Amino acid sequence: MTSGTTRSARELWGAHFATDAAPLMQRINASIGFDKRLWAEDVRGSVAHARMLAARGIIGEADRDAILAGLEAIAREIEEGRFVFDPALEDIHLNIEARLTERIGEAGRRLHTARSRNDQVATDLRLWVRSAIDRADALLRELQAVLLELAERHAADVMPGFTHLQAAQPVTLGHHLAAYVEMFGRDRDRFACARRRLNECPLGAAALAGTSFPIDREATAGELGFDRPMANSIDAVSDRDFALDYLATAAICAVHLSRLAEELVLWATPQFGFVRLPEAFTSGSSIMPQKRNPDAAELVRGKSGRVIGHLVALLTVLKGLPLAYSKDMQEDKEGLFDAADTLELCLAATAAMLREARFDVARLRAAAGLGHTTATDLADWLVRVKGVPFREAHAVAARAVRRAEELGCGLEDLSDAELAALDPRLDPRVREVLGVDRSVASRTSFGGTAPVRVREAIAAARARFLGEAQR
Ligand code: ARG
């Protein structure tokens, strides 16, 4: 231990481990295969820790300088793919520390003063999740920008609005797309809240109880960009709420992406024919030459499953754990990494797919009137113009729908005589409200689908979400 190279974690623990780890122990125990993704955060945390130790006179300045130079060299080795990750050294923390000692000797063995892998890994993972949140926010913002661009282009293009996937009332495509802008805005807000809660530093909690050395937790917290040190050392090493916060937010966001993807899948069918997805995001069939499968959208929909699964997995890992650290917590990483990779891929793919998607506005317009979607407008007209109580007006409109179905025509095609036979108060002027454009234009309540409101809402959304000045 005092000279030469450290070959296994056991050597770092000292004399009371006489035997080597069983090969199966190494397989179940080692996390280096996945936690090497934390290398940059681990180096960063060690740099802050070494500086603080020297500032407090816990290690000498020469040792600090050797440590900093050594860590910088190791970072370069890893970046350039020259670093050998060794499963016998368990995890990223021991791999880097052993390499440091190999490079700089004695000073390397001083780095772990007043620290434990428990506070180290908690710190590293917080730093990693913080970056993941920032990446997700940037991708969400970009997706919102694409949606707002489309919403603007289609602010007045009518389409059927659905409830129960039955044609309900005409809306505009811009209004429909802008609904997703709101959802992704809430996701960004959830990520921002998660980031605020996450941004406290566990470093200095050591194994669980704090340390007898005169450390400066404010200093390390500040250097690592945290708002403050965590208040309780036991909580600091046992808490993974920040990972759950990330996963929960990612899961909700993945559900939003999945609903959007589901609509694209439906809308791209010849039966709907609302949208043509970019060829580059679809595939053909080897047997059915007419097919154009929306694979990317289907995968965005499908991949939401694994993000949701990772949230449930980590909740399950944590739920029975006594305080403070238990090795179970090493299971936090793979799901988290996969969730972040998956979410980022789905956000980017959805934005790219939408950027090139072409909506068939003629087809949307034709579909908007199918299924007597202006029946509510007929009822509202009776209320507004004739003073009929709404419930009664609803019954008249229902009779009109039945009659139009019998005749196989639209509400607006019912003759004057037909209308009068349904109810004497239905005079021909009612036809003015039965067109889809009139219907949509009349829905001017705040948050409604009238193009004038949609354009205002888009401008407001640009200001709220993209930070653009209101025009
Ligand atoms: N690889 C471990 C993890 O990810 C680091 C912490 C190990 N701590 C310990 N006391 N063995 O959780």
Coordinates of N, CA and C and ligand atoms in Angstrom, one line a residue, residues 31 35 91 93 117-118 121 325 327 329-330 333, ligand 1:
S31 N -19.2 -0.7 -10.5 CA -20.1 0.2 -11.2 C -19.4 1.0 -12.2
D35 N -20.6 4.2 -14.2 CA -20.4 5.5 -13.5 C -19.2 6.2 -14.1
D91 N -15.3 1.6 -8.9 CA -16.1 2.7 -9.4 C -15.2 3.9 -9.9
H93 N -14.7 6.8 -8.7 CA -14.0 7.5 -7.6 C -12.7 6.8 -7.3
R117 N -16.6 8.3 -0.1 CA -17.2 8.1 -1.4 C -18.7 8.4 -1.4
N118 N -19.3 8.4 -0.1 CA -20.7 8.6 0.0 C -21.1 10.1 -0.3
V121 N -20.0 10.7 -4.2 CA -20.9 10.2 -5.3 C -22.2 11.1 -5.3
Y325 N -26.3 5.9 3.8 CA -26.0 5.3 2.6 C -26.1 3.8 2.6
K327 N -25.6 0.4 -0.3 CA -25.1 0.2 -1.7 C -26.2 0.1 -2.7
M329 N -28.1 2.1 -3.4 CA -28.2 3.4 -4.1 C -27.3 3.5 -5.3
Q330 N -26.4 2.6 -5.4 CA -25.6 2.6 -6.7 C -26.5 2.3 -7.9
K333 N -28.0 5.0 -10.9 CA -27.3 5.6 -12.1 C -27.8 5.2 -13.4
Ligands
ARG1 N1 -20.1 3.4 -6.4 C1 -20.8 3.9 -5.2 C2 -22.2 4.3 -5.6 O1 -22.4 4.7 -6.7 C3 -20.0 5.0 -4.6 C4 -20.3 5.1 -3.1 C5 -19.7 3.9 -2.4 N2 -19.8 4.0 -1.0 C6 -19.5 3.0 -0.2 N3 -19.6 3.3 1.1 N4 -19.1 1.9 -0.6 O2 -23.1 4.4 -4.8

